[in-house]
XYZ file of C-alpha atoms in Angstrom:
458
model
C 67.198 112.376 73.155
C 64.124 110.687 74.648
C 60.956 109.270 73.161
C 58.918 112.422 73.914
C 61.131 114.498 71.633
C 60.646 112.018 68.809
C 56.910 111.998 69.422
C 56.789 115.802 69.345
C 58.872 116.012 66.187
C 56.731 113.431 64.423
C 53.370 115.047 65.156
C 51.781 118.308 64.067
C 50.373 120.992 66.336
C 46.895 120.627 64.847
C 44.602 117.695 64.172
C 46.278 114.644 62.687
C 45.700 114.311 58.955
C 46.167 110.684 57.859
C 46.819 111.871 54.318
C 49.706 114.073 55.515
C 51.906 112.063 57.910
C 54.779 113.624 59.785
C 57.814 114.405 57.581
C 59.852 112.257 59.958
C 57.974 109.150 58.864
C 58.781 109.763 55.214
C 62.527 109.516 55.794
C 64.344 106.463 54.423
C 64.981 103.521 56.720
C 68.681 104.314 56.998
C 68.014 107.758 58.493
C 65.269 106.496 60.787
C 67.657 103.869 62.086
C 70.244 106.558 62.905
C 67.638 108.775 64.597
C 66.320 105.943 66.748
C 69.884 105.151 67.670
C 70.018 108.521 69.461
C 66.891 107.805 71.495
C 67.228 106.551 75.062
C 65.581 103.124 75.023
C 65.939 101.829 78.563
C 62.218 101.083 78.260
C 60.474 100.316 75.007
C 57.604 102.800 74.645
C 56.088 102.360 71.174
C 55.754 105.575 69.189
C 54.129 104.305 66.015
C 54.147 101.265 63.755
C 56.608 102.932 61.374
C 59.240 103.561 64.071
C 58.703 100.549 66.326
C 61.018 98.157 64.407
C 63.891 100.636 64.715
C 63.199 101.150 68.419
C 63.137 97.413 68.994
C 66.392 96.914 67.132
C 68.208 99.552 69.205
C 66.808 98.200 72.460
C 68.112 94.684 71.954
C 71.263 95.120 69.892
C 73.441 95.901 72.949
C 72.426 94.223 76.193
C 74.111 94.466 79.600
C 73.044 92.020 82.321
C 74.217 92.389 85.940
C 72.096 89.845 87.824
C 70.904 86.283 87.382
C 67.193 87.225 87.581
C 67.772 89.654 84.695
C 69.555 86.896 82.775
C 66.595 84.583 83.409
C 64.269 87.270 82.030
C 66.376 87.580 78.883
C 66.392 83.796 78.452
C 62.586 83.739 78.610
C 62.202 86.693 76.231
C 64.486 85.235 73.575
C 62.969 81.765 74.021
C 59.544 83.198 73.203
C 60.784 85.162 70.175
C 63.479 83.916 67.829
C 63.382 87.295 66.083
C 64.523 89.155 69.210
C 67.483 86.785 69.459
C 68.613 87.813 65.991
C 68.720 91.481 67.075
C 71.358 90.979 69.778
C 74.793 92.086 68.568
C 76.564 92.658 71.893
C 75.909 90.800 75.160
C 77.679 91.722 78.393
C 77.154 89.606 81.490
C 78.753 91.187 84.549
C 78.149 89.466 87.871
C 79.624 89.690 91.366
C 82.811 87.717 91.911
C 82.361 84.744 94.237
C 85.508 85.944 96.009
C 83.954 89.321 96.859
C 84.150 90.037 100.608
C 80.444 90.933 100.816
C 79.233 87.792 99.035
C 76.652 85.771 100.951
C 75.351 82.241 100.554
C 72.092 83.649 99.182
C 73.987 85.511 96.453
C 75.787 82.321 95.506
C 72.475 80.531 94.919
C 71.190 83.199 92.532
C 72.853 81.398 89.635
C 70.284 78.620 90.140
C 67.656 80.910 88.601
C 69.221 80.094 85.211
C 69.894 76.481 84.317
C 72.586 75.291 81.941
C 69.901 74.246 79.453
C 68.271 77.684 79.555
C 71.602 79.413 79.043
C 72.433 77.078 76.168
C 69.078 77.832 74.548
C 69.736 81.575 74.890
C 73.185 81.550 73.300
C 71.998 79.206 70.550
C 69.413 81.745 69.432
C 71.825 84.718 69.276
C 72.775 84.145 65.659
C 73.922 87.761 65.106
C 76.091 88.007 68.235
C 79.435 89.713 67.571
C 80.673 90.704 71.037
C 80.287 88.417 74.049
C 81.666 89.641 77.387
C 81.270 87.542 80.529
C 82.505 88.615 83.967
C 82.428 86.260 86.947
C 79.682 84.039 85.601
C 78.945 80.716 87.275
C 81.341 78.145 85.830
C 78.502 75.721 85.017
C 77.102 78.309 82.626
C 80.496 79.187 81.193
C 81.144 75.508 80.535
C 78.038 75.436 78.333
C 79.875 77.640 75.882
C 83.433 76.333 76.263
C 83.130 72.619 76.999
C 79.926 71.431 75.346
C 80.853 68.388 73.264
C 77.409 66.874 72.712
C 75.896 69.849 70.868
C 78.536 72.569 70.384
C 77.252 76.089 69.904
C 77.693 77.868 66.592
C 78.169 81.638 66.651
C 79.121 82.375 63.046
C 79.424 86.144 63.518
C 81.207 86.238 66.889
C 84.131 88.647 66.627
C 85.161 89.303 70.235
C 84.966 87.010 73.265
C 86.034 88.084 76.750
C 85.438 86.199 79.968
C 86.694 86.206 83.539
C 86.023 83.577 86.166
C 87.442 81.831 89.221
C 88.389 78.726 87.303
C 88.069 77.152 83.885
C 86.343 73.779 84.045
C 86.186 70.944 81.568
C 88.651 68.237 80.669
C 92.072 68.660 79.129
C 91.206 67.286 75.693
C 91.173 70.630 73.900
C 87.385 70.875 73.674
C 87.527 74.612 74.397
C 89.732 75.132 71.345
C 87.407 73.095 69.168
C 84.378 75.031 70.368
C 86.010 78.415 69.811
C 87.073 77.310 66.340
C 83.374 77.047 65.475
C 83.334 80.857 65.379
C 85.248 81.517 62.145
C 85.230 85.312 62.596
C 86.666 85.358 66.128
C 89.455 87.954 66.055
C 89.816 88.880 69.749
C 89.935 86.546 72.767
C 90.418 87.649 76.383
C 90.669 85.162 79.269
C 91.055 86.323 82.880
C 91.242 84.083 85.932
C 91.024 85.516 89.449
C 92.257 82.400 91.224
C 95.871 81.263 91.260
C 95.498 79.191 88.109
C 96.559 79.486 84.505
C 93.907 80.969 82.181
C 94.788 78.237 79.684
C 93.612 74.726 80.651
C 96.397 72.172 80.749
C 96.461 69.938 77.660
C 99.392 67.535 78.074
C 98.271 65.175 75.291
C 95.727 65.441 72.508
C 93.933 62.393 71.092
C 93.581 64.214 67.766
C 94.982 67.377 66.177
C 93.377 70.614 67.281
C 91.753 73.016 64.819
C 93.313 76.435 64.438
C 91.779 79.680 65.591
C 92.727 80.991 62.186
C 91.047 84.400 62.407
C 92.328 85.247 65.902
C 94.460 88.399 65.924
C 94.303 89.637 69.550
C 94.909 87.331 72.531
C 94.903 88.591 76.125
C 95.637 86.230 79.015
C 95.541 87.053 82.724
C 96.116 84.614 85.547
C 98.856 82.871 87.466
C 101.591 80.412 86.568
C 101.430 81.157 82.859
C 104.990 79.947 82.570
C 103.932 76.509 83.744
C 101.250 75.967 81.112
C 101.434 72.605 79.349
C 99.789 72.374 75.959
C 100.175 72.942 72.229
C 102.186 75.961 71.170
C 100.235 79.179 70.717
C 101.765 79.369 67.259
C 99.935 76.126 66.453
C 96.569 77.026 67.981
C 96.512 80.683 66.883
C 99.212 81.198 64.248
C 97.983 84.602 63.099
C 97.912 86.422 66.440
C 99.635 89.799 66.101
C 98.692 91.310 69.479
C 99.603 89.265 72.580
C 98.942 90.707 76.047
C 99.929 88.655 79.086
C 99.190 89.612 82.696
C 100.683 87.485 85.472
C 99.294 87.616 89.013
C 102.482 86.245 90.516
C 105.546 88.393 90.986
C 107.813 88.431 89.179
C 106.160 86.834 86.117
C 107.745 83.986 84.167
C 106.753 84.149 80.502
C 109.633 82.294 78.866
C 107.832 79.051 78.012
C 104.709 80.618 76.584
C 106.684 83.170 74.532
C 108.962 80.523 73.072
C 105.828 78.997 71.543
C 104.128 82.221 70.472
C 103.780 83.320 66.835
C 106.865 85.189 65.656
C 104.876 87.708 63.624
C 103.671 89.667 66.651
C 103.198 93.395 66.138
C 102.362 94.109 69.765
C 103.636 92.355 72.901
C 102.544 93.492 76.363
C 103.985 91.841 79.471
C 102.421 93.008 82.707
C 102.560 92.126 86.377
C 100.345 94.480 88.397
C 101.404 92.863 91.684
C 105.108 92.998 90.910
C 107.412 93.981 93.727
C 111.109 94.477 94.087
C 112.069 90.837 94.488
C 114.605 88.400 93.130
C 114.070 86.921 89.692
C 112.997 83.296 89.282
C 113.518 80.813 86.433
C 111.680 81.733 83.269
C 111.553 85.456 83.998
C 114.544 86.691 82.020
C 113.705 86.919 78.314
C 117.002 88.043 76.781
C 117.157 84.875 74.667
C 113.458 84.880 73.779
C 112.698 88.442 72.695
C 114.826 88.232 69.513
C 112.186 85.809 68.142
C 109.962 88.813 67.566
C 111.468 91.055 64.918
C 108.356 92.881 63.701
C 107.172 94.486 66.914
C 105.661 97.950 66.732
C 104.576 98.151 70.384
C 106.494 96.487 73.231
C 105.887 96.677 76.999
C 108.279 94.864 79.348
C 107.748 93.759 82.952
C 109.944 93.320 86.014
C 113.124 91.216 85.578
C 112.219 90.410 81.958
C 115.377 91.946 80.490
C 119.015 92.761 81.136
C 119.520 96.490 80.433
C 122.899 95.992 78.734
C 121.452 93.326 76.406
C 118.181 95.049 75.600
C 119.403 98.081 73.653
C 120.898 96.163 70.669
C 117.718 94.116 70.281
C 115.446 97.160 70.403
C 117.617 98.948 67.864
C 117.059 96.026 65.484
C 113.281 96.589 65.512
C 112.837 98.821 62.496
C 109.090 99.220 63.079
C 109.091 99.891 66.837
C 106.908 102.918 67.544
C 105.943 102.573 71.230
C 108.112 101.198 74.049
C 106.913 100.689 77.617
C 108.437 99.639 80.935
C 106.092 98.282 83.614
C 106.043 98.619 87.382
C 109.297 97.682 89.178
C 111.169 97.047 85.922
C 114.631 98.587 85.510
C 115.027 100.903 82.531
C 118.290 102.274 83.889
C 119.525 105.797 83.284
C 122.166 104.526 80.867
C 119.639 102.426 78.942
C 117.185 105.277 78.452
C 119.869 107.681 77.236
C 121.253 105.013 74.916
C 117.812 104.476 73.370
C 117.059 108.186 73.026
C 120.371 109.732 71.993
C 123.085 107.065 72.127
C 124.498 104.496 69.687
C 121.285 102.442 69.852
C 118.917 105.336 69.375
C 115.454 104.207 68.279
C 115.027 106.281 65.152
C 111.315 105.620 64.666
C 110.187 105.685 68.299
C 107.197 107.946 68.891
C 106.022 107.013 72.384
C 107.791 105.995 75.607
C 105.639 104.697 78.482
C 107.488 104.729 81.810
C 105.591 103.111 84.672
C 108.542 101.571 86.506
C 108.288 103.995 89.419
C 105.538 106.079 90.936
C 105.398 108.983 93.332
C 101.898 109.509 94.674
C 100.987 113.121 95.278
C 98.061 113.795 97.551
C 95.736 116.773 97.247
C 96.907 120.209 98.245
C 95.362 121.515 101.446
C 92.621 124.081 101.101
C 93.414 127.031 103.355
C 89.726 127.599 104.070
C 88.969 123.938 104.826
C 88.607 122.551 108.368
C 91.819 121.242 109.892
C 92.280 118.138 112.088
C 91.680 118.495 115.805
C 95.050 117.041 116.772
C 98.538 116.677 115.353
C 98.412 112.886 115.127
C 95.328 112.935 112.901
C 96.839 115.646 110.717
C 100.038 113.673 110.193
C 98.202 110.427 109.405
C 96.082 112.125 106.779
C 99.156 113.652 105.201
C 101.174 110.426 105.216
C 98.307 108.443 103.723
C 97.922 110.827 100.783
C 101.605 111.146 99.840
C 103.918 108.262 98.952
C 107.543 108.749 97.933
C 108.856 107.038 94.787
C 111.044 103.954 95.208
C 113.630 103.966 92.434
C 114.765 100.597 91.028
C 118.486 99.846 90.934
C 120.195 101.921 88.257
C 117.308 104.378 87.998
C 117.477 107.877 89.447
C 115.505 111.073 89.267
C 118.418 112.912 87.647
C 118.716 110.187 85.035
C 115.017 110.337 84.275
C 115.155 114.116 83.903
C 117.995 113.702 81.393
C 115.955 111.095 79.525
C 112.938 113.403 79.393
C 115.078 116.149 77.891
C 116.536 113.744 75.330
C 113.052 112.494 74.451
C 111.856 116.045 73.908
C 114.762 116.711 71.546
C 114.006 113.485 69.656
C 110.285 114.176 69.340
C 109.307 111.240 71.570
C 106.250 111.637 73.798
C 106.858 110.316 77.321
C 103.912 109.211 79.461
C 103.408 107.099 82.566
C 103.601 107.271 86.340
C 107.372 107.857 86.329
C 106.865 111.325 84.879
C 105.048 112.325 88.064
C 107.914 111.003 90.197
C 110.160 113.791 88.939
C 110.072 116.675 91.390
C 108.173 114.701 94.022
C 110.486 115.723 96.883
C 110.102 119.424 96.096
C 106.327 119.125 95.799
C 106.182 117.233 99.078
C 108.208 119.857 100.948
C 106.101 122.671 99.520
C 102.904 120.958 100.606
C 104.284 120.212 104.078
C 105.222 123.858 104.630
C 101.843 124.987 103.315
C 100.068 122.714 105.771
C 102.229 124.009 108.620
C 101.151 127.558 107.842
C 97.492 126.547 107.795
C 97.788 124.565 111.024
C 99.642 127.449 112.708
C 96.890 129.848 111.697
C 94.416 127.586 113.498
C 96.592 127.236 116.586
C 97.620 123.627 116.040
C 100.790 122.015 117.429
C 103.053 122.811 114.480
C 106.235 121.862 116.344
C 105.021 118.301 116.871
C 103.792 118.038 113.302
C 107.104 119.313 111.974
C 109.062 116.827 114.068
C 106.949 113.872 112.944
C 107.090 114.724 109.250
C 110.635 116.053 109.072
C 111.992 112.638 108.193
C 110.305 112.655 104.789
């Protein structure tokens, strides 16, 4: 809905009678607020005095900024009107990563359009802010929020904080914990670092006890060397976290140290390594002795080398509340393990979802018989090879075993999702597509013999 529709619906076809205003304007504030919430407000075009406050509220309550000049404009607007600052509920700052290949020196200097003092003044005035998302902001500005010790910011209504950056600055005296603790309603915290550093600043010694992030329930960490973090136990800083999601840039990830210090009341634990490859385990990766700390899990996702298949089944069977189980890329949920969990002695009676992403078979698009074909065999083969990638099965995992597990899951009423499902039948689909392409190429007089010889090894 746009402003013109509202204008039309709030005006009569004849002359305006001030004694008989539009029925729209007689609606209660609650309904007018909902109606204005459906109006596209990329630009604030006043309709009338009655509706303007609702338009203004909707315009400023959720703000997305993608450039430093736009951030400077917001700083100036809020500085000139404290009232506008109180309208902002959600603020998303999404900038270009300094590591981006197309970044230039000029782009890097754009952050100078907003000073640390201006950014501090902006955040200070956002007294109603509930969601604060920051992506790739200049670290000097991020430090204003995390490391300010002279005049810490108070965001009493902040519920969700998410930020990503190249590095986390500041000293190792726990100031970031103290500053975050000034937001008593903070329930979700997400920290992502692009560089090869831990998302948690090292805190080897504290001059004084740290306050607790008592309201924090969801904690998501992404970075490198999480297993080497030195600092107070997570159970001390955030004792009430029930949802812990950890993403390690190194492969394979080592989570042992951080999990030994995590709260034991977790309901959800997600271990992820998007860059994992089939490589040897390293110290701190295997979690057979650590996982039993968490006996209340309802949702568990495991990463590469984090478990021994023969040891995992008894532990999982002890989780009376487990509803969703996941296995990440390059992990090894062996054929025997899956059958044991779905129909064997350690069957998970209450399991409702099984997420299998340990293997992937990429299927390219099917050729369109009416589409143009490559001019030569070499180009045709390269296009085909690029679009199709055969699954690489981890040790102990086979296609036949996965098919048996899928059948057992169906009998048990367990929904199976994930990339591994698409790996079943990949060879047959590949052969069918190859033969289909040969027929199309033959119809156009292409060198099918050469193409067949090149692709016959797949």
